[in-house]
GROMACS .gro file of C-alpha atoms in nm:
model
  360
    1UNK     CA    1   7.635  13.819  10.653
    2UNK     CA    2   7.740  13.689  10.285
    3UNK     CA    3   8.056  13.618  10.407
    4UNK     CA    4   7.932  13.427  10.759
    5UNK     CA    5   7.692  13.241  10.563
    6UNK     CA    6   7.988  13.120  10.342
    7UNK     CA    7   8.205  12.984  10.626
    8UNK     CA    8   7.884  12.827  10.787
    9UNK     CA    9   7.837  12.614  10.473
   10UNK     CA   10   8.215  12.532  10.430
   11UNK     CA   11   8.235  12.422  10.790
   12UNK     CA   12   7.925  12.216  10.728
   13UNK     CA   13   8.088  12.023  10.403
   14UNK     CA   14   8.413  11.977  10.580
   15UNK     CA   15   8.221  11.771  10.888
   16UNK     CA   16   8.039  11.585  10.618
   17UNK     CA   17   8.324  11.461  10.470
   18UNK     CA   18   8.513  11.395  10.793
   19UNK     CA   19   8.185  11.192  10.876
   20UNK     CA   20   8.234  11.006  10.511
   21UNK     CA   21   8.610  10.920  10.572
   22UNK     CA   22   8.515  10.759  10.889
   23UNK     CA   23   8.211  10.581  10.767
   24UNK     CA   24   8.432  10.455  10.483
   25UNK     CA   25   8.830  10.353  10.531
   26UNK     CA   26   8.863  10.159  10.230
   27UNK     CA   27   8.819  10.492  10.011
   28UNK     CA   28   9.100  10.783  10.079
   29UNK     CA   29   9.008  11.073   9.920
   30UNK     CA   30   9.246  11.315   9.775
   31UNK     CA   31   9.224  11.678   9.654
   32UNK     CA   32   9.520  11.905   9.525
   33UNK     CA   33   9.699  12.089   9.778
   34UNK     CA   34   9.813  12.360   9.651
   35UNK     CA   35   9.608  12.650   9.628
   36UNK     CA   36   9.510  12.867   9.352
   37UNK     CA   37   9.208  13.060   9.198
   38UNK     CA   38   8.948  12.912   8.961
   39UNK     CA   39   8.843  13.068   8.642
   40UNK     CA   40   8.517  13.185   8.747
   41UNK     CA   41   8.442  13.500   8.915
   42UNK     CA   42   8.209  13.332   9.144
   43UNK     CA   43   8.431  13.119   9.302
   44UNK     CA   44   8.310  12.790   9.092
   45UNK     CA   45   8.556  12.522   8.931
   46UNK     CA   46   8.498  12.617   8.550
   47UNK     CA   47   8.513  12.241   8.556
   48UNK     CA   48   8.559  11.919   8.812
   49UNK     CA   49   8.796  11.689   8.722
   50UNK     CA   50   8.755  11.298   8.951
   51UNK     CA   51   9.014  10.990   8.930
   52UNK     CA   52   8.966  10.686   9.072
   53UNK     CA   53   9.256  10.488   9.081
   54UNK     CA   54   9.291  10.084   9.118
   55UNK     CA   55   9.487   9.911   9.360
   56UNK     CA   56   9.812  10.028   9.303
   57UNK     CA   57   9.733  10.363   9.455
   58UNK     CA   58   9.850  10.740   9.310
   59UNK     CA   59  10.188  10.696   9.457
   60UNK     CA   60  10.250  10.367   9.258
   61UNK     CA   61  10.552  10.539   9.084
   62UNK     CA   62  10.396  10.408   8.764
   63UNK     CA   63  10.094  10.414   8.585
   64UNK     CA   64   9.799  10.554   8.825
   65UNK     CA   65  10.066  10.819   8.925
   66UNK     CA   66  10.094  10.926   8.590
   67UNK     CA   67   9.736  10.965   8.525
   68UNK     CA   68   9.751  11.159   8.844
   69UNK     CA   69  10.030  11.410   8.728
   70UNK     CA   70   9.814  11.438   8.418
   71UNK     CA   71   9.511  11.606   8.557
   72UNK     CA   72   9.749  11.797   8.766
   73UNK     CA   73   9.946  11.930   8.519
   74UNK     CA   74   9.620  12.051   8.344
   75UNK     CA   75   9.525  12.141   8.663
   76UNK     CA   76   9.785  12.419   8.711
   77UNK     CA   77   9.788  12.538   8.363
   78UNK     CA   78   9.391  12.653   8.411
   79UNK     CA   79   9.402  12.800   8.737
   80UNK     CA   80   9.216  12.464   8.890
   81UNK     CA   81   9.409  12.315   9.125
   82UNK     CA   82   9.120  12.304   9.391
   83UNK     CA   83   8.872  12.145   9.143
   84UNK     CA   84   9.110  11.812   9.118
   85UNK     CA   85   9.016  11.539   9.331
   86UNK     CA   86   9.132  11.143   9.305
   87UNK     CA   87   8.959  10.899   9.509
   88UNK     CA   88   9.213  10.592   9.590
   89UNK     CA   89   9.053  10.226   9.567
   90UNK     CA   90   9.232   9.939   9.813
   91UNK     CA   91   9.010   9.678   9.657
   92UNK     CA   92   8.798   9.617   9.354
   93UNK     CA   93   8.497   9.665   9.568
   94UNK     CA   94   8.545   9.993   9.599
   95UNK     CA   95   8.535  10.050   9.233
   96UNK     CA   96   8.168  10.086   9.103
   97UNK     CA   97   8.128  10.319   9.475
   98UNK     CA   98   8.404  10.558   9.390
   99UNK     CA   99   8.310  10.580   9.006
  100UNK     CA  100   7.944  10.679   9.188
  101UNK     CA  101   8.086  10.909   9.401
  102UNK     CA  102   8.238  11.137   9.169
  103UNK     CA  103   7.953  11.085   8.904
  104UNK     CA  104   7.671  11.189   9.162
  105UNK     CA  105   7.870  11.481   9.296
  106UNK     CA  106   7.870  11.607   8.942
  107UNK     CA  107   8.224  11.606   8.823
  108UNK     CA  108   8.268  11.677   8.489
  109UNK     CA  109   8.493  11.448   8.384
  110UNK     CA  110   8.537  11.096   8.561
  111UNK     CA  111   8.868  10.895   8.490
  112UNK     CA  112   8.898  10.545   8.562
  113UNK     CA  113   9.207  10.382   8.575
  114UNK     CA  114   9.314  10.068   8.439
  115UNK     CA  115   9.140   9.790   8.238
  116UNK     CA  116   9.053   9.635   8.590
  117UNK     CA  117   8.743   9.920   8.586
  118UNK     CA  118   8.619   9.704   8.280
  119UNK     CA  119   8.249   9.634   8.478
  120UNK     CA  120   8.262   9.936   8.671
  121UNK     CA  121   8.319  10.182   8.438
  122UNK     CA  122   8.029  10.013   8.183
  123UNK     CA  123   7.794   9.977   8.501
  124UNK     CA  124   7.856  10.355   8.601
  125UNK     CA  125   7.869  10.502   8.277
  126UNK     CA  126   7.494  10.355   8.184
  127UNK     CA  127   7.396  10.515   8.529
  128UNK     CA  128   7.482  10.839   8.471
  129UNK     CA  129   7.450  10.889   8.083
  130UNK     CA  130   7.492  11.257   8.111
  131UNK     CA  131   7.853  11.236   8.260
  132UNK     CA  132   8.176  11.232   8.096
  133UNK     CA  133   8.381  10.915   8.145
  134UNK     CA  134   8.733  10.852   8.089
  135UNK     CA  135   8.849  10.500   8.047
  136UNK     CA  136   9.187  10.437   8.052
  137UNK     CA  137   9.360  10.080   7.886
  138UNK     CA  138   9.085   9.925   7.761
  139UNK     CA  139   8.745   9.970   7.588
  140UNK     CA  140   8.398  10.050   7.677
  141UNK     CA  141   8.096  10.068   7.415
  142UNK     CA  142   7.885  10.342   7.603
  143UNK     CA  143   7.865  10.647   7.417
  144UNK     CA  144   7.945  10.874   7.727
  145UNK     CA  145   8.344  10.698   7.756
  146UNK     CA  146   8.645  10.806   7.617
  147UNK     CA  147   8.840  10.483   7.561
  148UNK     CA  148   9.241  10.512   7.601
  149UNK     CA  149   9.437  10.230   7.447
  150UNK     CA  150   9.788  10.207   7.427
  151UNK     CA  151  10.034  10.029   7.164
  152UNK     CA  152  10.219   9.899   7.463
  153UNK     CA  153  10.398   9.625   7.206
  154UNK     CA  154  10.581   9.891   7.045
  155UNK     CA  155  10.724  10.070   7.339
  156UNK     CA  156  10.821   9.730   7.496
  157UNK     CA  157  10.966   9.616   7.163
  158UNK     CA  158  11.203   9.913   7.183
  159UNK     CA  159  11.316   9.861   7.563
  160UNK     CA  160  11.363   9.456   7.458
  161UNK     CA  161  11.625   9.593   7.196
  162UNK     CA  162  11.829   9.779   7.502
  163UNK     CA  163  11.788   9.457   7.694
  164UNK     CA  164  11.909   9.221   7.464
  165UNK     CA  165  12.215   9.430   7.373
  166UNK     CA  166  12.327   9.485   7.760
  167UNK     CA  167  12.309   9.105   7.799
  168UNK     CA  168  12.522   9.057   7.463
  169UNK     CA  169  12.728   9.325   7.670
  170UNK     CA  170  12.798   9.160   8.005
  171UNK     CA  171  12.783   8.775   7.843
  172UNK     CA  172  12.503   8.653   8.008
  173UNK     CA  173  12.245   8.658   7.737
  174UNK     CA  174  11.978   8.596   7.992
  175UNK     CA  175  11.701   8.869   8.076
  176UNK     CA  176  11.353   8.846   8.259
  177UNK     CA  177  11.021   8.967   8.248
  178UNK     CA  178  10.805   9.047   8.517
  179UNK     CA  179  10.416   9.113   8.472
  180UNK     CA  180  10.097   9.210   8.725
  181UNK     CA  181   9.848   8.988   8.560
  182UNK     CA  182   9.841   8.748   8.302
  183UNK     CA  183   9.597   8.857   7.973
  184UNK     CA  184   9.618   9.048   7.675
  185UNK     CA  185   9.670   9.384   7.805
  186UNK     CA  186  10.050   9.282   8.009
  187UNK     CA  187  10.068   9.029   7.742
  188UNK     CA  188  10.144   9.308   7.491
  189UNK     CA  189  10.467   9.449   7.730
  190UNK     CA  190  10.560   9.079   7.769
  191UNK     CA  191  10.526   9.027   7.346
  192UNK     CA  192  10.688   9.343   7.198
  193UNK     CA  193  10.989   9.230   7.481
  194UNK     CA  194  11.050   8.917   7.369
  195UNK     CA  195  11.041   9.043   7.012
  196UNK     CA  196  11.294   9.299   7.070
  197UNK     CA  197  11.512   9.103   7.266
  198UNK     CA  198  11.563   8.860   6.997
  199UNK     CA  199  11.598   9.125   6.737
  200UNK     CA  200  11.944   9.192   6.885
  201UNK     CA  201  12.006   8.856   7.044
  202UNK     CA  202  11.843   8.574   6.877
  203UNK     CA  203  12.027   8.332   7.144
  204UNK     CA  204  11.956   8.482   7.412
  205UNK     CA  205  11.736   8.312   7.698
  206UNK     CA  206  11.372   8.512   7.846
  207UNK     CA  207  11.233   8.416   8.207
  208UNK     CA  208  10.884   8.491   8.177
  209UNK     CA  209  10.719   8.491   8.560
  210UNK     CA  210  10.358   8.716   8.677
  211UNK     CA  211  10.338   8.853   9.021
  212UNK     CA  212   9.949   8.808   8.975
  213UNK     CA  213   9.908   9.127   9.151
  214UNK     CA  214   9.957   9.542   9.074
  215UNK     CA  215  10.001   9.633   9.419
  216UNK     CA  216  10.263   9.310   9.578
  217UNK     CA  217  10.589   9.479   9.560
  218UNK     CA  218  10.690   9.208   9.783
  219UNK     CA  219  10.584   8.912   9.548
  220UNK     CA  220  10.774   9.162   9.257
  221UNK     CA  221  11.044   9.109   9.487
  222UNK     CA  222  11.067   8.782   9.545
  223UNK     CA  223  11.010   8.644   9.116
  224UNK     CA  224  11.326   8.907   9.041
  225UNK     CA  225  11.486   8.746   9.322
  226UNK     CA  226  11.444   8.409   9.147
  227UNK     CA  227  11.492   8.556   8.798
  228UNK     CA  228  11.834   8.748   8.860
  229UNK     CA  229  11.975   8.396   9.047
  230UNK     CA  230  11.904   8.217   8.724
  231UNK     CA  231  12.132   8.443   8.540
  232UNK     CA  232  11.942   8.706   8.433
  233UNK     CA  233  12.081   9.081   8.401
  234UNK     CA  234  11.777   9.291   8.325
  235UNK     CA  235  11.445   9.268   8.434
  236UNK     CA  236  11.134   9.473   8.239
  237UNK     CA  237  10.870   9.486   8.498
  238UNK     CA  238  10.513   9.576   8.349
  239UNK     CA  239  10.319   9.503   8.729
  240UNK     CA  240  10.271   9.851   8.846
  241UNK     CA  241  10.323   9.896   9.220
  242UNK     CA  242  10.424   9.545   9.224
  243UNK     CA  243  10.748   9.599   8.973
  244UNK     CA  244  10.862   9.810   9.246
  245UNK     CA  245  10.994   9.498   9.418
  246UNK     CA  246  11.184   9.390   9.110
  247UNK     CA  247  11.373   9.790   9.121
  248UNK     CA  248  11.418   9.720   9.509
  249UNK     CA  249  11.580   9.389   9.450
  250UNK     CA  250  11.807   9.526   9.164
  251UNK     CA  251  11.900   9.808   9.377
  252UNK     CA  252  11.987   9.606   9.671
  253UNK     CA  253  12.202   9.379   9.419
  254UNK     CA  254  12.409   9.667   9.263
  255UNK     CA  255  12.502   9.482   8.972
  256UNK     CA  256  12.204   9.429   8.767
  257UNK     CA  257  11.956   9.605   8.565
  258UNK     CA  258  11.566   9.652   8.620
  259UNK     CA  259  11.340   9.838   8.346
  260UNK     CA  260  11.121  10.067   8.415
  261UNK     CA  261  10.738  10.110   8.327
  262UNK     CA  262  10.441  10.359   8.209
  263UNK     CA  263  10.687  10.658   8.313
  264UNK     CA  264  11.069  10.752   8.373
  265UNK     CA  265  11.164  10.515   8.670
  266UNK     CA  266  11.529  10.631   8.654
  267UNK     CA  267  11.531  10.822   8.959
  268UNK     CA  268  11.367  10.554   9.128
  269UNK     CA  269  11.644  10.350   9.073
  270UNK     CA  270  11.927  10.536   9.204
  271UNK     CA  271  12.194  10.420   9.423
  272UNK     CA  272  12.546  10.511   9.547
  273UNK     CA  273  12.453  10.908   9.461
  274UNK     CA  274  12.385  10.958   9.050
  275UNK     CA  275  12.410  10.605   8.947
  276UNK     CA  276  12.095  10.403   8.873
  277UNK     CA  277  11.999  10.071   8.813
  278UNK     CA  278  11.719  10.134   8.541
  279UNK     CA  279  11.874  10.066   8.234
  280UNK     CA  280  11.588  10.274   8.054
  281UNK     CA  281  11.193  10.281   8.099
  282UNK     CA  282  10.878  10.242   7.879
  283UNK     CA  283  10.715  10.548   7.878
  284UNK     CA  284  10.383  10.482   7.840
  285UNK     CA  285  10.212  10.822   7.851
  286UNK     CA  286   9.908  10.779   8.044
  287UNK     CA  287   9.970  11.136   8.166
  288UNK     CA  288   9.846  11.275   7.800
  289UNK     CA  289   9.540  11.095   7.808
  290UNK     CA  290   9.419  11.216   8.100
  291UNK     CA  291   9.560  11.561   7.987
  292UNK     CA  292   9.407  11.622   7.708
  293UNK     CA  293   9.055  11.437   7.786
  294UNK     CA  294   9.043  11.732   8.104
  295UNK     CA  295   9.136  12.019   7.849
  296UNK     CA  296   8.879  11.878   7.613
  297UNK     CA  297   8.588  11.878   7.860
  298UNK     CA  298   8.682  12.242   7.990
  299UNK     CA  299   8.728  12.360   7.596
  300UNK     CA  300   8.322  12.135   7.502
  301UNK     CA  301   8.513  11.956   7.277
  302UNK     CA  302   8.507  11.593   7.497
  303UNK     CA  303   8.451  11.328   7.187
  304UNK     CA  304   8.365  10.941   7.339
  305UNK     CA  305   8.518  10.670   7.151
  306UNK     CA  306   8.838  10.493   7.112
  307UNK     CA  307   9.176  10.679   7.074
  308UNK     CA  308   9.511  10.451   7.005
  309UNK     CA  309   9.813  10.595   7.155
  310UNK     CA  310  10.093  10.479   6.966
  311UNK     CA  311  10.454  10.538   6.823
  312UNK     CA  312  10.306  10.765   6.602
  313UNK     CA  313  10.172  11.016   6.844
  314UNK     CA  314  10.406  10.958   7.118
  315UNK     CA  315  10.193  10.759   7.329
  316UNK     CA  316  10.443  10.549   7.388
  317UNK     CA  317  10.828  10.508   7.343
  318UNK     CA  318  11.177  10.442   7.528
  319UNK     CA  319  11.343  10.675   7.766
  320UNK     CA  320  11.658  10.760   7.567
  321UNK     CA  321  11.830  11.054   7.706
  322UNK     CA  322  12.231  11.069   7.653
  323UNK     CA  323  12.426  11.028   7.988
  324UNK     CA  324  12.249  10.792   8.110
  325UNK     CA  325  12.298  10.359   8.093
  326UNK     CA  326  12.280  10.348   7.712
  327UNK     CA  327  12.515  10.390   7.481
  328UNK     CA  328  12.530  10.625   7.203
  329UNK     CA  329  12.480  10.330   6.972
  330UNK     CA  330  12.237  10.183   7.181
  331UNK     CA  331  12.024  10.533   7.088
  332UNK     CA  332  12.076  10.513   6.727
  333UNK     CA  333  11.937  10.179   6.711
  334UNK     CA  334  11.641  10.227   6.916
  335UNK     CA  335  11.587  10.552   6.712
  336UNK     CA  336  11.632  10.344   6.401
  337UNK     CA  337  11.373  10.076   6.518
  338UNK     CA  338  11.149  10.333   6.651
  339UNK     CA  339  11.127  10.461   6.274
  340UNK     CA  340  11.103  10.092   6.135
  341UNK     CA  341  10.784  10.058   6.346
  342UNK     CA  342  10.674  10.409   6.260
  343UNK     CA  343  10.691  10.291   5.903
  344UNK     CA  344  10.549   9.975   5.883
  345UNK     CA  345  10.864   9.793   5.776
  346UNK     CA  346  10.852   9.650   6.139
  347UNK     CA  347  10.541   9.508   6.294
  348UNK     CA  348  10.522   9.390   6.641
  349UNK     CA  349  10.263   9.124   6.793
  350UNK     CA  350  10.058   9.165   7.097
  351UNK     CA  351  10.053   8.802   7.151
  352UNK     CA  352  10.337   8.609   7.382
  353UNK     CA  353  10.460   8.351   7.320
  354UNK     CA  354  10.680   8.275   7.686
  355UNK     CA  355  10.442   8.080   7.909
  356UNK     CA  356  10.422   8.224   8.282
  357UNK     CA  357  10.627   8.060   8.510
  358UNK     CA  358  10.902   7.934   8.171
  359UNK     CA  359  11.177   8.068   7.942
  360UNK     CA  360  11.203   8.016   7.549
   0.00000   0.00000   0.00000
């Protein structure tokens, strides 16, 4: 009868949320597939991890997705693949709902993704003061939020120096940056870029343009289009889903270079079998924040404030495998400048000094 009772109740959840879905299409809902057992013997998630991402959806090959493979990774390691669930946003309406959502239906730990979730995440958080928030690229002052913040200048410093040294390479001294949005959170990719570029070519020339969207691959498209006509030979594309037009048009060129963002793009870039058109990618590791905020909350140990991810604790860096588009040399000075920033002895600004839309 235990046992009849049990499929009775998780036949009536799975109408309810058929009956959701429908009600609401701008809201997918996603829970792990794979299957596994939880850590209780009663058949409860020890803990329930939520996501909510912004409009670049979990498949963005960037930033959201990492987040994503964060939680899953932790996830997996805990036996709680079935207590995972993201909740997908396809406008900034659906933030403050989604962030409710998961907060009401008691997850443990709520992520929000992106300094977009700036109102939403201090609206929900004050709602539900006995819920455990993660914010992720920006700051909020309720006591209940874990703030992430990235040294994104540092990382973007490093991929400027590879940049600057291919275009000294191929003679065209002329690279491009692509952003989402204008404002000091992009502005820090676009500033560390421009400072590494000139580090290793002080001549060289920087188209500066912002796709004013994370989720317009087809307006990433068409500013690379534009930037790679004017010359340029690499492209660092900090716009999310939308720098996935700037890989497609470098792809469909053949003989140009795109950067990647937030994670390893390189296989994203791949043409004619092995090769690849991503030069090398910021890794910007989103996917340890959410990490270690999840195995915090299962171990009690979730602390609110701000933590910097940095140089320092590997928050961020350059992909720099061997075998790939860089050079041994190109390694050791990355490596070197890596250290310099470590250090002290180099210092990178968050502020831009390109205009949108203009070169230097």
């Amino acid at each position: 009868m235990k046992k009849l009772s049990k499929v009775l109740f998780s036949l009536l959840i799975s109408s309810a949320l058929i009956a959701g879905c429908s009600a609401n299409k701008s809201t997918e809902t996603k829970t792990s597939e794979a299957t596994a057992t939880t850590e209780t013997a009663s058949g409860e998630c020890a803990v329930k991890i939520g996501l909510v991402t912004d409009t670049g959806g979990v498949d963005d090959k960037s930033f959201n997705q990492s987040a994503w493979e964060g939680v899953q990774k932790f996830a997996e390691e805990n036996n709680l693949k079935d207590c995972v669930q993201y909740l997908q946003s396809n406008s900034e309406t659906d933030y403050i709902p989604n962030l409710t959502t998961l907060a009401e239906e008691g997850y443990d730990l709520v992520i929000a993704v992106g300094y977009l979730f700036q109102d939403a995440i201090d609206t929900v958080s004050a709602q539900f003061p006995n819920s455990n928030f993660l914010f992720i690229d920006s700051v909020s002052p309720s006591t209940n939020v874990m703030n992430a913040v990235y040294s994104a200048e540092q990382g973007s410093y490093l991929v400027g120096i590879a940049a600057g040294r291919k275009a000294i390479e191929n003679g065209s001294k002329t690279v491009g940056f692509v952003g989402g949005a204008e404002g000091a959170l992009i502005g820090a990719f676009q500033a560390g870029y421009e400072q590494g570029v000139l580090s290793v070519c002080a001549d060289c020339k920087i188209y500066v343009d912002y796709a004013d969207s994370f989720s317009d691959d087809a307006k990433g498209q068409q500013l690379a289009y534009k930037q790679y006509g004017a010359g340029a030979t690499v492209i660092y594309q900090a716009a999310g889903a939308a720098g996935n037009g700037v890989i497609k048009e470098a792809k469909e060129r053949g003989d140009v270079w795109a950067i990647g963002v937030d994670k390893d793009q390189y296989e994203d870039g791949k043409v004619d079998g092995d090769k690849s058109i991503i030069l090398t990618s910021m890794v910007k590791r989103v996917d340890i924040s959410t990490y270690t905020a999840s195995t915090n909350v299962l171990n009690k140990k979730f602390e609110p404030g701000t933590t910097v991810f940095d140089l320092t604790n590997e928050g961020v860096g350059a992909e720099i495998s061997t075998g790939r588009n860089l050079t041994d040399e190109d390694i050791t000075v990355i490596k070197e400048a890596a250290e310099a920033i470590k250090s002290g002895k180099i210092v990178v600004d968050a502020n831009p000094t390109i205009k949108n839309g203009s070169t230097n």
